[in-house]
N, C-alpha and C. Protein backbone atom coordinates (compact mmCIF):
# COMPACT_ATOMS: atom_id res chain seq x y z
N UNK A 1 1.10 -1.17 0.29
CA UNK A 1 -0.21 -0.12 -0.13
C UNK A 1 0.92 1.24 -0.06
N UNK A 2 0.47 2.14 -0.87
CA UNK A 2 1.41 3.66 -0.89
C UNK A 2 1.36 4.33 0.16
N UNK A 3 2.41 4.90 0.62
CA UNK A 3 2.05 5.91 1.87
C UNK A 3 2.11 7.48 1.53
N UNK A 4 1.49 8.33 1.99
CA UNK A 4 1.55 9.50 1.58
C UNK A 4 2.40 10.46 2.20
N UNK A 5 3.00 11.12 1.79
CA UNK A 5 3.94 11.99 2.43
C UNK A 5 3.60 13.23 2.41
N UNK A 6 3.38 14.05 3.51
CA UNK A 6 2.61 15.73 3.20
C UNK A 6 4.03 16.70 3.55
N UNK A 7 4.47 17.47 2.48
CA UNK A 7 5.70 18.20 2.59
C UNK A 7 4.92 19.83 2.92
N UNK A 8 4.29 19.90 4.10
CA UNK A 8 3.80 20.89 4.91
C UNK A 8 3.88 20.92 6.32
N UNK A 9 3.88 21.74 6.80
CA UNK A 9 3.25 21.71 8.57
C UNK A 9 1.97 22.29 8.60
N UNK A 10 1.23 22.72 7.77
CA UNK A 10 -0.22 23.20 7.95
C UNK A 10 -1.35 22.12 8.65
N UNK A 11 -1.29 22.58 9.89
CA UNK A 11 -2.53 21.65 10.66
C UNK A 11 -3.95 21.64 9.82
N UNK A 12 -4.14 22.65 9.31
CA UNK A 12 -5.63 22.41 8.19
C UNK A 12 -5.09 21.69 7.19
N UNK A 13 -4.52 21.39 6.27
CA UNK A 13 -4.07 20.26 5.65
C UNK A 13 -4.05 18.93 5.65
N UNK A 14 -3.48 19.05 7.19
CA UNK A 14 -2.74 17.48 7.72
C UNK A 14 -4.33 17.27 7.83
N UNK A 15 -5.55 17.88 8.74
CA UNK A 15 -6.98 17.62 9.11
C UNK A 15 -7.66 17.46 8.35
N UNK A 16 -7.47 17.99 6.94
CA UNK A 16 -8.20 18.34 5.72
C UNK A 16 -7.75 16.38 5.43
N UNK A 17 -6.93 15.81 5.14
CA UNK A 17 -6.57 14.67 5.31
C UNK A 17 -7.24 13.94 5.37
N UNK A 18 -6.62 13.77 6.71
CA UNK A 18 -7.41 12.88 8.31
C UNK A 18 -8.65 12.81 7.75
N UNK A 19 -9.62 14.06 7.95
CA UNK A 19 -11.14 13.46 7.77
C UNK A 19 -11.80 12.85 6.71
N UNK A 20 -10.56 12.75 5.46
CA UNK A 20 -10.96 11.90 4.43
C UNK A 20 -10.41 10.63 4.75
N UNK A 21 -9.87 10.13 5.77
CA UNK A 21 -9.54 9.17 5.92
C UNK A 21 -8.03 8.60 5.73
N UNK A 22 -6.94 9.87 5.27
CA UNK A 22 -5.71 9.62 4.89
C UNK A 22 -4.85 10.31 6.07
N UNK A 23 -3.94 8.93 6.49
CA UNK A 23 -3.18 9.76 7.75
C UNK A 23 -1.60 9.82 6.89
N UNK A 24 -1.40 10.89 6.31
CA UNK A 24 0.28 10.84 5.82
C UNK A 24 0.88 10.95 7.09
N UNK A 25 2.60 10.39 6.85
CA UNK A 25 3.52 11.48 7.24
C UNK A 25 3.48 12.45 6.90
N UNK A 26 4.35 13.89 7.81
CA UNK A 26 4.38 14.77 7.52
C UNK A 26 6.15 15.22 7.70
N UNK A 27 6.56 15.87 6.76
CA UNK A 27 8.03 16.38 6.51
C UNK A 27 8.16 17.88 6.10
N UNK A 28 8.80 18.59 6.70
CA UNK A 28 8.72 19.98 6.24
C UNK A 28 9.85 20.19 5.27
N UNK A 29 9.60 20.95 4.08
CA UNK A 29 10.61 21.54 3.11
C UNK A 29 11.32 22.44 3.58
N UNK A 30 12.55 22.12 3.44
CA UNK A 30 13.40 23.86 3.96
C UNK A 30 13.63 24.80 2.66
N UNK A 31 12.60 24.84 1.97
CA UNK A 31 13.25 25.95 0.69
C UNK A 31 12.62 27.26 0.95
N UNK A 32 13.55 28.08 0.33
CA UNK A 32 13.05 29.51 0.62
C UNK A 32 12.50 29.99 -0.31
N UNK A 33 10.92 30.14 -0.17
CA UNK A 33 9.99 30.63 -0.94
C UNK A 33 10.33 31.87 -1.52
N UNK A 34 10.86 33.24 -1.24
CA UNK A 34 10.69 34.22 -1.58
C UNK A 34 11.80 34.31 -2.69
N UNK A 35 12.80 33.61 -2.11
CA UNK A 35 14.09 33.50 -3.35
C UNK A 35 13.62 32.30 -4.52
N UNK A 36 12.84 31.55 -4.57
CA UNK A 36 12.31 30.88 -5.58
C UNK A 36 11.57 31.68 -6.42
N UNK A 37 10.77 32.63 -6.15
CA UNK A 37 9.70 33.21 -6.55
C UNK A 37 10.57 34.65 -7.41
N UNK A 38 11.78 34.76 -6.26
CA UNK A 38 12.72 36.09 -7.00
C UNK A 38 13.22 35.47 -8.02
N UNK A 39 13.94 34.10 -8.33
CA UNK A 39 14.34 33.54 -9.27
C UNK A 39 13.53 33.50 -10.38
N UNK A 40 12.46 33.40 -10.14
CA UNK A 40 11.67 32.96 -11.48
C UNK A 40 11.29 33.86 -12.11
N UNK A 41 11.04 35.44 -11.43
CA UNK A 41 10.68 36.28 -11.71
C UNK A 41 11.99 36.74 -12.60
N UNK A 42 12.94 36.50 -12.51
CA UNK A 42 14.25 37.22 -13.18
C UNK A 42 14.46 36.65 -14.15
N UNK A 43 13.67 35.24 -14.15
CA UNK A 43 14.22 34.69 -15.40
C UNK A 43 12.95 34.54 -16.20
N UNK A 44 11.67 34.93 -15.67
CA UNK A 44 10.60 34.68 -16.71
C UNK A 44 9.50 36.00 -16.73
N UNK A 45 10.14 37.00 -15.53
CA UNK A 45 8.93 37.94 -15.38
C UNK A 45 8.50 37.60 -14.21
N UNK A 46 7.29 38.62 -13.85
CA UNK A 46 6.19 38.46 -13.21
C UNK A 46 5.23 37.46 -13.30
N UNK A 47 5.34 36.20 -12.30
CA UNK A 47 4.46 35.07 -12.37
C UNK A 47 3.26 35.23 -11.94
N UNK A 48 2.16 34.90 -12.82
CA UNK A 48 0.47 35.15 -12.56
C UNK A 48 0.64 34.27 -11.04
N UNK A 49 -0.71 34.42 -10.36
CA UNK A 49 -0.82 33.84 -9.11
C UNK A 49 -0.86 32.02 -9.36
N UNK A 50 -1.67 31.84 -10.11
CA UNK A 50 -1.79 30.31 -10.63
C UNK A 50 -0.37 29.77 -10.64
N UNK A 51 0.58 30.34 -11.46
CA UNK A 51 2.31 30.02 -11.69
C UNK A 51 2.83 29.88 -10.45
N UNK A 52 2.69 30.95 -9.83
CA UNK A 52 3.18 30.92 -8.31
C UNK A 52 3.00 30.30 -7.03
N UNK A 53 1.96 29.81 -7.35
CA UNK A 53 1.88 28.68 -6.07
C UNK A 53 1.93 27.33 -6.83
N UNK A 54 1.86 27.09 -7.82
CA UNK A 54 2.23 25.84 -7.87
C UNK A 54 3.65 25.25 -7.92
N UNK A 55 4.37 26.70 -8.44
CA UNK A 55 6.26 26.65 -8.60
C UNK A 55 6.23 26.19 -6.85
N UNK A 56 5.86 26.73 -6.09
CA UNK A 56 6.07 26.62 -4.68
C UNK A 56 5.94 25.49 -4.31
N UNK A 57 4.33 24.84 -4.97
CA UNK A 57 4.22 23.73 -4.34
C UNK A 57 5.11 22.65 -5.04
N UNK A 58 5.68 22.60 -6.01
CA UNK A 58 6.71 22.06 -6.72
C UNK A 58 8.14 21.72 -5.86
N UNK A 59 8.56 23.04 -5.55
CA UNK A 59 9.42 23.04 -4.86
C UNK A 59 9.80 22.65 -3.39
N UNK A 60 8.54 22.39 -2.96
CA UNK A 60 8.63 22.04 -1.82
C UNK A 60 8.47 20.18 -1.41
N UNK A 61 7.40 19.72 -2.67
CA UNK A 61 7.72 18.33 -3.11
C UNK A 61 8.69 17.82 -3.51
N UNK A 62 9.39 18.37 -4.10
CA UNK A 62 10.30 17.91 -4.51
C UNK A 62 11.64 18.10 -3.76
N UNK A 63 12.05 19.09 -2.94
CA UNK A 63 12.97 19.31 -1.92
C UNK A 63 12.79 17.64 -0.83
N UNK A 64 11.27 17.83 -0.35
CA UNK A 64 10.95 16.43 0.39
C UNK A 64 11.66 15.14 -0.34
N UNK A 65 10.98 15.25 -1.55
CA UNK A 65 11.32 13.70 -2.36
C UNK A 65 12.72 13.74 -2.23
N UNK A 66 13.69 14.57 -2.66
CA UNK A 66 14.78 14.28 -2.66
C UNK A 66 16.10 14.15 -1.34
N UNK A 67 15.24 14.95 -0.54
CA UNK A 67 15.87 14.57 0.78
C UNK A 67 15.60 13.04 1.47
N UNK A 68 14.29 12.42 1.03
CA UNK A 68 14.16 11.08 1.35
C UNK A 68 15.20 10.21 0.57
N UNK A 69 14.73 10.49 -0.62
CA UNK A 69 16.11 9.49 -1.88
C UNK A 69 17.17 9.58 -1.28
N UNK A 70 17.80 10.76 -0.64
CA UNK A 70 19.31 10.90 -0.33
C UNK A 70 19.49 10.50 1.20
N UNK A 71 18.36 9.99 1.89
CA UNK A 71 18.32 9.79 3.10
C UNK A 71 18.26 10.71 4.64
N UNK A 72 18.55 12.33 3.94
CA UNK A 72 19.02 12.99 4.64
C UNK A 72 17.25 13.13 5.39
N UNK A 73 16.50 12.82 5.26
CA UNK A 73 15.31 12.63 5.86
C UNK A 73 14.18 11.32 5.69
N UNK A 74 13.55 10.70 6.98
CA UNK A 74 12.90 9.37 7.20
C UNK A 74 11.57 9.80 7.62
N UNK A 75 10.97 8.81 7.23
CA UNK A 75 9.34 8.75 7.72
C UNK A 75 9.23 7.66 8.77
N UNK A 76 8.30 7.93 9.63
CA UNK A 76 8.41 6.86 10.75
C UNK A 76 7.51 5.58 10.23
N UNK A 77 6.61 5.67 8.99
CA UNK A 77 6.14 4.27 8.36
C UNK A 77 6.99 4.28 7.25
N UNK A 78 6.92 2.89 6.55
CA UNK A 78 7.74 2.00 5.82
C UNK A 78 6.68 2.17 4.63
N UNK A 79 7.07 1.58 3.40
CA UNK A 79 6.21 1.48 2.30
C UNK A 79 6.62 2.21 0.94
N UNK A 80 6.12 2.52 0.28
CA UNK A 80 6.22 3.00 -0.98
C UNK A 80 5.50 4.41 -1.19
N UNK A 81 6.24 5.40 -1.42
CA UNK A 81 5.86 7.18 -0.74
C UNK A 81 5.66 7.57 -1.79
N UNK A 82 4.68 8.47 -2.05
CA UNK A 82 4.18 9.67 -2.86
C UNK A 82 4.06 11.01 -1.60
N UNK A 83 4.79 12.03 -2.44
CA UNK A 83 5.04 13.01 -1.90
C UNK A 83 3.95 14.31 -2.20
N UNK A 84 3.24 14.91 -1.22
CA UNK A 84 2.63 16.01 -1.60
C UNK A 84 2.71 17.03 -1.11
N UNK A 85 3.10 18.26 -2.19
CA UNK A 85 3.31 19.51 -1.54
C UNK A 85 2.57 20.42 -1.78
N UNK A 86 2.13 21.50 -1.07
CA UNK A 86 0.69 22.65 -1.53
C UNK A 86 1.58 24.00 -1.27
N UNK A 87 0.90 24.79 -1.80
CA UNK A 87 1.04 26.64 -1.35
C UNK A 87 -0.31 27.04 -1.83
N UNK A 88 -0.61 28.19 -0.90
CA UNK A 88 -1.76 29.00 -1.11
C UNK A 88 -1.18 30.19 -0.84
N UNK A 89 -2.17 31.55 -1.95
CA UNK A 89 -1.68 32.82 -1.71
C UNK A 89 -3.21 33.10 -2.04
N UNK A 90 -3.64 34.58 -1.94
CA UNK A 90 -4.82 35.11 -1.80
C UNK A 90 -4.66 36.16 -3.31
N UNK A 91 -5.33 36.11 -4.44
CA UNK A 91 -5.32 37.28 -5.09
C UNK A 91 -6.62 38.06 -4.72
N UNK A 92 -5.77 39.42 -5.29
CA UNK A 92 -6.89 40.37 -4.94
C UNK A 92 -6.71 41.62 -6.14
N UNK A 93 -7.51 41.90 -6.89
CA UNK A 93 -7.29 42.61 -7.98
C UNK A 93 -5.98 42.43 -8.64
N UNK A 94 -5.78 41.32 -9.00
CA UNK A 94 -4.14 41.15 -9.60
C UNK A 94 -3.30 41.18 -8.74
N UNK A 95 -3.02 41.27 -7.35
CA UNK A 95 -2.29 41.50 -6.36
C UNK A 95 -2.32 40.24 -5.49
N UNK A 96 -0.90 39.57 -5.36
CA UNK A 96 -0.99 38.07 -4.65
C UNK A 96 -0.43 38.52 -3.14
N UNK A 97 -1.44 38.10 -2.06
CA UNK A 97 -0.71 37.82 -1.04
C UNK A 97 -0.55 36.49 0.21
N UNK A 98 0.72 36.63 0.56
CA UNK A 98 0.53 35.17 1.43
C UNK A 98 0.05 35.58 2.76
N UNK A 99 1.14 34.83 3.82
CA UNK A 99 1.01 35.29 5.32
C UNK A 99 1.12 36.90 5.50
N UNK A 100 0.45 37.38 6.56
CA UNK A 100 0.98 39.13 6.75
C UNK A 100 2.09 38.59 7.57
N UNK A 101 3.11 39.75 7.76
CA UNK A 101 4.36 39.93 8.56
C UNK A 101 4.01 40.01 9.64
N UNK A 102 3.10 40.93 9.96
CA UNK A 102 2.63 41.18 11.32
C UNK A 102 1.06 41.43 11.56
N UNK A 103 0.75 41.82 12.88
CA UNK A 103 -0.60 42.44 13.10
C UNK A 103 -0.61 43.50 12.37
N UNK A 104 -0.15 44.69 12.25
CA UNK A 104 -0.91 46.36 11.72
C UNK A 104 -1.18 45.36 9.97
N UNK A 105 0.01 44.51 9.40
CA UNK A 105 0.05 44.47 8.05
C UNK A 105 -1.80 43.41 7.77
N UNK A 106 -2.04 42.47 9.03
CA UNK A 106 -3.20 41.63 8.65
C UNK A 106 -4.18 43.07 8.59
N UNK A 107 -4.20 43.54 9.74
CA UNK A 107 -5.23 44.73 9.97
C UNK A 107 -5.37 45.29 8.81
N UNK A 108 -4.54 46.03 7.93
CA UNK A 108 -4.71 46.67 6.54
C UNK A 108 -5.09 45.93 5.41
N UNK A 109 -4.73 44.19 5.54
CA UNK A 109 -5.40 43.60 4.50
C UNK A 109 -6.93 43.49 4.87
N UNK A 110 -7.19 43.13 6.16
CA UNK A 110 -8.31 42.93 6.39
C UNK A 110 -9.43 44.33 5.97
N UNK A 111 -9.04 45.37 6.02
CA UNK A 111 -9.78 46.96 5.99
C UNK A 111 -9.68 46.80 4.28
N UNK A 112 -8.73 46.16 3.91
CA UNK A 112 -9.15 46.25 2.27
C UNK A 112 -9.80 44.85 1.62
N UNK A 113 -9.86 44.28 2.57
CA UNK A 113 -10.59 42.78 1.82
C UNK A 113 -11.95 42.86 2.37
N UNK A 114 -12.76 43.79 3.33
CA UNK A 114 -14.00 43.53 3.96
C UNK A 114 -14.92 44.45 2.85
N UNK A 115 -16.04 42.98 2.59
CA UNK A 115 -17.22 43.93 1.83
C UNK A 115 -16.69 43.12 -0.04
N UNK A 116 -15.57 43.01 -0.31
CA UNK A 116 -14.93 42.44 -1.58
C UNK A 116 -15.05 41.37 -1.59
N UNK A 117 -14.36 40.89 -2.39
CA UNK A 117 -13.78 39.27 -2.50
C UNK A 117 -12.31 39.20 -3.30
N UNK A 118 -12.03 37.78 -2.98
CA UNK A 118 -10.53 37.59 -3.97
C UNK A 118 -10.31 36.40 -4.43
N UNK A 119 -9.56 35.73 -4.65
CA UNK A 119 -9.06 34.53 -5.26
C UNK A 119 -8.31 33.34 -4.87
N UNK A 120 -8.37 32.71 -3.77
CA UNK A 120 -7.87 31.95 -3.35
C UNK A 120 -7.08 30.87 -3.99
N UNK A 121 -5.95 30.79 -4.46
CA UNK A 121 -5.26 29.88 -5.25
C UNK A 121 -4.29 28.81 -4.63
N UNK A 122 -4.37 27.72 -4.53
CA UNK A 122 -3.59 26.58 -4.06
C UNK A 122 -2.86 25.89 -5.03
N UNK A 123 -2.05 25.74 -5.02
CA UNK A 123 -0.84 24.60 -5.91
C UNK A 123 -0.59 23.36 -5.16
N UNK A 124 -0.90 22.33 -6.05
CA UNK A 124 -0.84 20.91 -5.55
C UNK A 124 0.68 20.15 -6.37
N UNK A 125 1.48 19.65 -5.83
CA UNK A 125 2.53 18.72 -6.54
C UNK A 125 2.58 17.24 -6.08
N UNK A 126 3.17 16.45 -6.86
CA UNK A 126 3.17 15.07 -6.40
C UNK A 126 4.12 14.57 -7.00
N UNK A 127 4.82 13.64 -5.93
CA UNK A 127 6.50 12.90 -6.63
C UNK A 127 6.15 11.76 -6.57
N UNK A 128 5.92 10.81 -7.45
CA UNK A 128 5.60 9.50 -6.73
C UNK A 128 7.14 8.50 -6.98
N UNK A 129 7.10 8.17 -5.59
CA UNK A 129 8.67 7.55 -5.15
C UNK A 129 8.35 6.22 -5.07
N UNK A 130 7.43 5.62 -5.88
CA UNK A 130 7.16 3.82 -5.45
C UNK A 130 8.00 3.47 -6.31
N UNK A 131 8.40 2.37 -5.90
CA UNK A 131 9.48 1.36 -6.96
C UNK A 131 8.51 0.62 -7.94
N UNK A 132 9.26 0.74 -8.46
CA UNK A 132 8.87 0.12 -10.26
C UNK A 132 7.79 -1.08 -10.00
N UNK A 133 8.20 -2.43 -8.61
CA UNK A 133 7.39 -3.21 -8.47
C UNK A 133 6.29 -2.85 -7.94
N UNK A 134 5.95 -2.00 -7.29
CA UNK A 134 4.78 -1.09 -6.83
C UNK A 134 4.15 -0.30 -7.84
N UNK A 135 4.42 -0.26 -8.96
CA UNK A 135 4.02 0.62 -9.92
C UNK A 135 4.17 1.96 -10.15
N UNK A 136 5.09 2.10 -9.49
CA UNK A 136 6.02 3.38 -9.65
C UNK A 136 5.78 3.84 -10.92
N UNK A 137 5.69 5.34 -11.18
CA UNK A 137 5.72 5.92 -12.24
C UNK A 137 7.05 6.80 -12.43
N UNK A 138 7.71 7.24 -11.36
CA UNK A 138 8.23 8.35 -11.09
C UNK A 138 8.30 9.80 -11.80
N UNK A 139 6.59 10.07 -11.14
CA UNK A 139 6.30 11.19 -12.08
C UNK A 139 6.45 12.15 -10.95
N UNK A 140 6.55 13.43 -11.58
CA UNK A 140 6.34 14.79 -10.69
C UNK A 140 5.50 15.94 -11.68
N UNK A 141 4.21 15.73 -10.79
CA UNK A 141 3.31 16.76 -11.79
C UNK A 141 2.32 17.36 -10.76
N UNK A 142 1.54 18.69 -11.60
CA UNK A 142 0.95 19.16 -10.49
C UNK A 142 -0.05 19.78 -11.13
N UNK A 143 -0.91 20.78 -9.93
CA UNK A 143 -2.08 21.29 -10.74
C UNK A 143 -2.53 22.42 -9.72
N UNK A 144 -3.17 23.46 -10.29
CA UNK A 144 -3.91 24.84 -9.15
C UNK A 144 -5.65 24.37 -8.85
N UNK A 145 -5.84 24.52 -7.89
CA UNK A 145 -7.21 25.05 -7.58
C UNK A 145 -7.08 26.50 -7.17
N UNK A 146 -8.30 27.00 -7.66
CA UNK A 146 -8.61 28.49 -7.58
C UNK A 146 -10.11 28.50 -7.12
N UNK A 147 -10.57 28.90 -6.05
CA UNK A 147 -11.77 29.43 -5.28
C UNK A 147 -12.02 31.04 -5.22
N UNK A 148 -13.20 31.44 -5.40
CA UNK A 148 -13.33 33.36 -5.16
C UNK A 148 -14.03 33.08 -3.87
N UNK A 149 -13.87 34.17 -2.92
CA UNK A 149 -14.30 34.20 -1.70
C UNK A 149 -14.59 35.78 -1.39
N UNK A 150 -15.86 35.61 -1.07
CA UNK A 150 -16.49 36.94 -0.78
C UNK A 150 -16.59 36.77 0.97
N UNK A 151 -15.94 38.30 1.60
CA UNK A 151 -15.80 38.63 2.52
C UNK A 151 -16.79 39.11 3.17
N UNK A 152 -17.17 39.13 4.45
CA UNK A 152 -18.03 40.03 4.92
C UNK A 152 -17.51 41.60 5.66
N UNK A 153 -18.36 41.99 5.27
CA UNK A 153 -17.97 43.57 5.52
C UNK A 153 -17.83 44.05 7.26
N UNK A 154 -16.77 43.90 7.40
CA UNK A 154 -16.45 43.68 9.10
C UNK A 154 -15.77 45.14 9.75
N UNK A 155 -16.31 45.57 10.67
CA UNK A 155 -16.00 47.27 11.34
C UNK A 155 -14.88 46.67 11.45
N UNK A 156 -14.25 48.22 12.42
CA UNK A 156 -12.83 48.17 12.83
C UNK A 156 -12.43 47.24 14.13
N UNK A 157 -13.50 47.29 14.57
CA UNK A 157 -13.44 46.36 16.04
C UNK A 157 -13.57 45.12 15.72
N UNK A 158 -14.32 44.68 14.53
CA UNK A 158 -14.29 43.12 14.44
C UNK A 158 -13.13 42.67 14.04
N UNK A 159 -12.43 43.42 12.94
CA UNK A 159 -11.07 43.38 12.58
C UNK A 159 -9.92 43.26 13.55
N UNK A 160 -9.79 44.24 14.87
CA UNK A 160 -9.31 44.42 15.62
C UNK A 160 -8.97 42.92 16.29
N UNK A 161 -10.28 42.73 16.77
CA UNK A 161 -10.56 41.24 17.88
C UNK A 161 -9.70 40.01 17.21
N UNK A 162 -10.43 39.99 15.72
CA UNK A 162 -9.90 38.66 14.82
C UNK A 162 -8.34 38.54 14.67
N UNK A 163 -7.73 39.89 14.13
CA UNK A 163 -6.24 40.11 14.51
C UNK A 163 -5.74 39.63 15.33
N UNK A 164 -5.90 40.09 17.03
CA UNK A 164 -5.78 39.78 17.97
C UNK A 164 -5.51 38.20 18.40
N UNK A 165 -6.58 37.34 17.70
CA UNK A 165 -6.46 35.93 17.89
C UNK A 165 -5.12 35.70 17.49
N UNK A 166 -4.50 35.76 16.41
CA UNK A 166 -3.24 35.41 15.93
C UNK A 166 -3.46 34.87 14.86
N UNK A 167 -4.71 34.31 14.53
CA UNK A 167 -4.96 33.10 13.70
C UNK A 167 -4.46 34.07 12.20
N UNK A 168 -5.07 35.24 11.88
CA UNK A 168 -4.41 35.53 10.21
C UNK A 168 -3.32 35.77 9.99
N UNK A 169 -2.32 35.89 10.97
CA UNK A 169 -1.00 35.71 11.03
C UNK A 169 -0.29 34.69 10.51
N UNK A 170 -1.11 33.40 10.91
CA UNK A 170 -0.57 32.33 10.46
C UNK A 170 -0.97 31.53 8.90
N UNK A 171 -1.83 32.56 8.26
CA UNK A 171 -2.68 31.63 7.00
C UNK A 171 -2.42 32.64 5.96
N UNK A 172 -2.48 31.95 4.57
CA UNK A 172 -2.31 32.73 3.52
C UNK A 172 -3.64 33.73 3.56
N UNK A 173 -3.40 34.59 3.08
CA UNK A 173 -4.63 35.56 3.06
C UNK A 173 -5.16 36.13 4.17
N UNK A 174 -4.68 35.90 5.11
CA UNK A 174 -4.94 36.31 6.67
C UNK A 174 -6.15 35.98 7.04
N UNK A 175 -6.79 34.76 6.69
CA UNK A 175 -8.18 34.41 7.12
C UNK A 175 -8.03 33.01 6.81
N UNK A 176 -9.31 32.31 7.79
CA UNK A 176 -9.27 30.94 7.52
C UNK A 176 -11.25 30.69 7.07
N UNK A 177 -11.22 29.65 6.54
CA UNK A 177 -12.81 29.40 6.31
C UNK A 177 -13.45 28.05 7.20
N UNK A 178 -12.40 27.69 8.00
CA UNK A 178 -12.64 26.47 8.89
C UNK A 178 -12.25 26.43 10.28
N UNK A 179 -11.91 27.81 10.71
CA UNK A 179 -11.24 28.15 11.81
C UNK A 179 -12.12 29.17 12.55
N UNK A 180 -11.17 30.08 13.04
CA UNK A 180 -11.89 31.41 13.78
C UNK A 180 -12.37 32.45 12.53
N UNK A 181 -11.93 32.16 11.42
CA UNK A 181 -12.29 33.39 10.58
C UNK A 181 -13.65 32.82 9.79
N UNK A 182 -14.20 31.61 10.32
CA UNK A 182 -15.40 31.29 9.34
C UNK A 182 -16.31 32.10 9.33
N UNK A 183 -16.52 33.04 10.16
CA UNK A 183 -17.91 33.82 10.21
C UNK A 183 -17.79 34.90 9.66
N UNK A 184 -16.51 35.47 8.85
CA UNK A 184 -16.19 36.33 8.27
C UNK A 184 -16.29 36.08 6.58
N UNK A 185 -16.56 35.07 6.32
CA UNK A 185 -16.48 34.39 5.02
C UNK A 185 -17.85 34.37 4.19
N UNK A 186 -18.74 35.33 3.83
CA UNK A 186 -19.95 35.16 3.19
C UNK A 186 -20.32 33.79 2.40
N UNK A 187 -19.31 33.70 1.41
CA UNK A 187 -19.64 32.54 0.63
C UNK A 187 -18.75 32.56 -0.14
N UNK A 188 -18.40 31.01 -1.01
CA UNK A 188 -17.03 31.10 -1.58
C UNK A 188 -18.00 30.35 -3.23
N UNK A 189 -17.39 30.65 -4.22
CA UNK A 189 -17.42 29.73 -5.52
C UNK A 189 -16.50 28.63 -5.86
N UNK A 190 -16.29 27.62 -5.69
CA UNK A 190 -15.37 26.51 -5.68
C UNK A 190 -15.23 25.19 -4.74
N UNK A 191 -14.20 25.22 -4.98
CA UNK A 191 -13.81 23.79 -4.04
C UNK A 191 -13.50 24.54 -2.42
N UNK A 192 -14.44 23.98 -1.18
CA UNK A 192 -14.08 24.67 -0.31
C UNK A 192 -12.51 23.96 0.67
N UNK A 193 -12.58 23.01 0.26
CA UNK A 193 -11.24 22.39 0.66
C UNK A 193 -10.03 23.10 -0.21
N UNK A 194 -10.06 23.85 -1.42
CA UNK A 194 -9.16 24.37 -1.71
C UNK A 194 -8.57 25.87 -1.12
N UNK A 195 -10.03 26.50 -0.11
CA UNK A 195 -9.73 27.88 0.46
C UNK A 195 -8.74 26.83 2.04
N UNK A 196 -9.21 26.03 2.29
CA UNK A 196 -8.89 25.06 3.47
C UNK A 196 -6.87 25.33 2.95
N UNK A 197 -6.46 24.52 2.11
CA UNK A 197 -5.14 24.71 1.60
C UNK A 197 -4.82 23.46 1.33
N UNK A 198 -5.78 22.41 0.54
CA UNK A 198 -5.85 21.14 -0.06
C UNK A 198 -7.12 20.88 -0.69
N UNK A 199 -7.07 20.91 -1.92
CA UNK A 199 -8.15 20.29 -2.77
C UNK A 199 -8.36 18.68 -2.91
N UNK A 200 -9.17 18.23 -2.24
CA UNK A 200 -9.15 16.76 -2.52
C UNK A 200 -9.84 15.89 -3.54
N UNK A 201 -10.68 16.89 -4.23
CA UNK A 201 -10.86 16.23 -5.52
C UNK A 201 -9.74 16.66 -6.79
N UNK A 202 -8.80 17.65 -6.46
CA UNK A 202 -7.79 18.02 -7.37
C UNK A 202 -6.84 16.84 -7.12
N UNK A 203 -6.28 16.41 -5.75
CA UNK A 203 -5.58 15.66 -5.44
C UNK A 203 -5.84 14.46 -6.02
N UNK A 204 -6.86 13.75 -5.77
CA UNK A 204 -7.65 12.53 -6.33
C UNK A 204 -7.43 12.47 -7.67
N UNK A 205 -7.67 13.36 -8.57
CA UNK A 205 -7.40 13.57 -10.08
C UNK A 205 -5.96 13.23 -9.96
N UNK A 206 -5.06 14.04 -9.79
CA UNK A 206 -3.47 13.80 -9.80
C UNK A 206 -3.08 12.27 -9.34
N UNK A 207 -3.45 12.23 -8.37
CA UNK A 207 -3.23 10.58 -8.04
C UNK A 207 -3.63 9.55 -8.84
N UNK A 208 -4.79 9.59 -9.52
CA UNK A 208 -5.36 9.22 -10.60
C UNK A 208 -4.25 8.86 -11.68
N UNK A 209 -3.61 10.11 -11.99
CA UNK A 209 -2.61 9.95 -13.53
C UNK A 209 -1.40 9.20 -12.89
N UNK A 210 -1.40 8.81 -11.92
CA UNK A 210 -0.31 7.84 -11.78
C UNK A 210 -0.75 6.45 -11.32
N UNK A 211 -2.02 6.36 -11.53
CA UNK A 211 -2.54 4.97 -10.83
C UNK A 211 -2.93 4.81 -9.90
N UNK A 212 -3.18 5.51 -8.91
CA UNK A 212 -3.18 5.51 -7.58
C UNK A 212 -4.85 5.47 -7.39
N UNK A 213 -5.49 4.85 -7.17
CA UNK A 213 -7.21 5.30 -6.45
C UNK A 213 -6.82 5.81 -5.20
N UNK A 214 -7.80 6.64 -4.97
CA UNK A 214 -8.02 7.31 -3.60
C UNK A 214 -7.90 6.17 -2.28
N UNK A 215 -8.57 5.35 -2.61
CA UNK A 215 -9.46 4.17 -1.62
C UNK A 215 -7.88 3.71 -1.16
N UNK A 216 -6.74 3.55 -2.35
CA UNK A 216 -5.73 2.74 -1.82
C UNK A 216 -4.68 3.62 -0.60
N UNK A 217 -4.97 4.74 -0.19
CA UNK A 217 -4.51 5.53 0.36
C UNK A 217 -5.10 6.05 1.73
N UNK A 218 -6.36 5.39 2.00
CA UNK A 218 -6.93 5.33 2.97
C UNK A 218 -6.64 4.39 3.98
N UNK A 219 -6.63 5.14 5.36
CA UNK A 219 -6.12 4.10 6.41
C UNK A 219 -7.38 3.99 7.31
N UNK A 220 -8.64 4.72 7.10
CA UNK A 220 -9.73 4.19 8.14
C UNK A 220 -10.95 4.67 7.13
């Protein structure tokens, strides 16, 4: 049975997989996200948000996969492994946002977002490390999930209170839909799992491309 390795420290991504019956091993990549984006911009010009999150997801997945193959990282579970990397960014009026640097930035972000909408892009990348005997393909591939999010029209006191919880500082776009920020999201158009940080339908499709049915990864 193949084992999934999640190349992310995100508790929300882990919880999303766990709720769907998949218990991955977790290994966090050591890539420099800002440097990767800067290098890409120098080579290709400014990236679209869809491409930026996919590039970072690829870098994270391939970094962990390389460390596993070299023996620099190990998982607690044995078996043939498939590495999954993800990255999320919020796009508003063509500008992309990751995690706020501090509380002041989070407050400013929310004052700009309230009563409006944005698009949450989440890049997904998988690396197939299974042996040939286990059906391994050696593939490395990915895709991006994009979901439109409409934000409630919060007043300044609500923004200050939410930022004071610390949650907006820990997540791309400075909000959650599955946590304390849930009351401040009016509605979405697209996959709500993608807003949490990992689109289960998209991941299922990517796994299907390397011949791995979702049921093969479920442990419960």
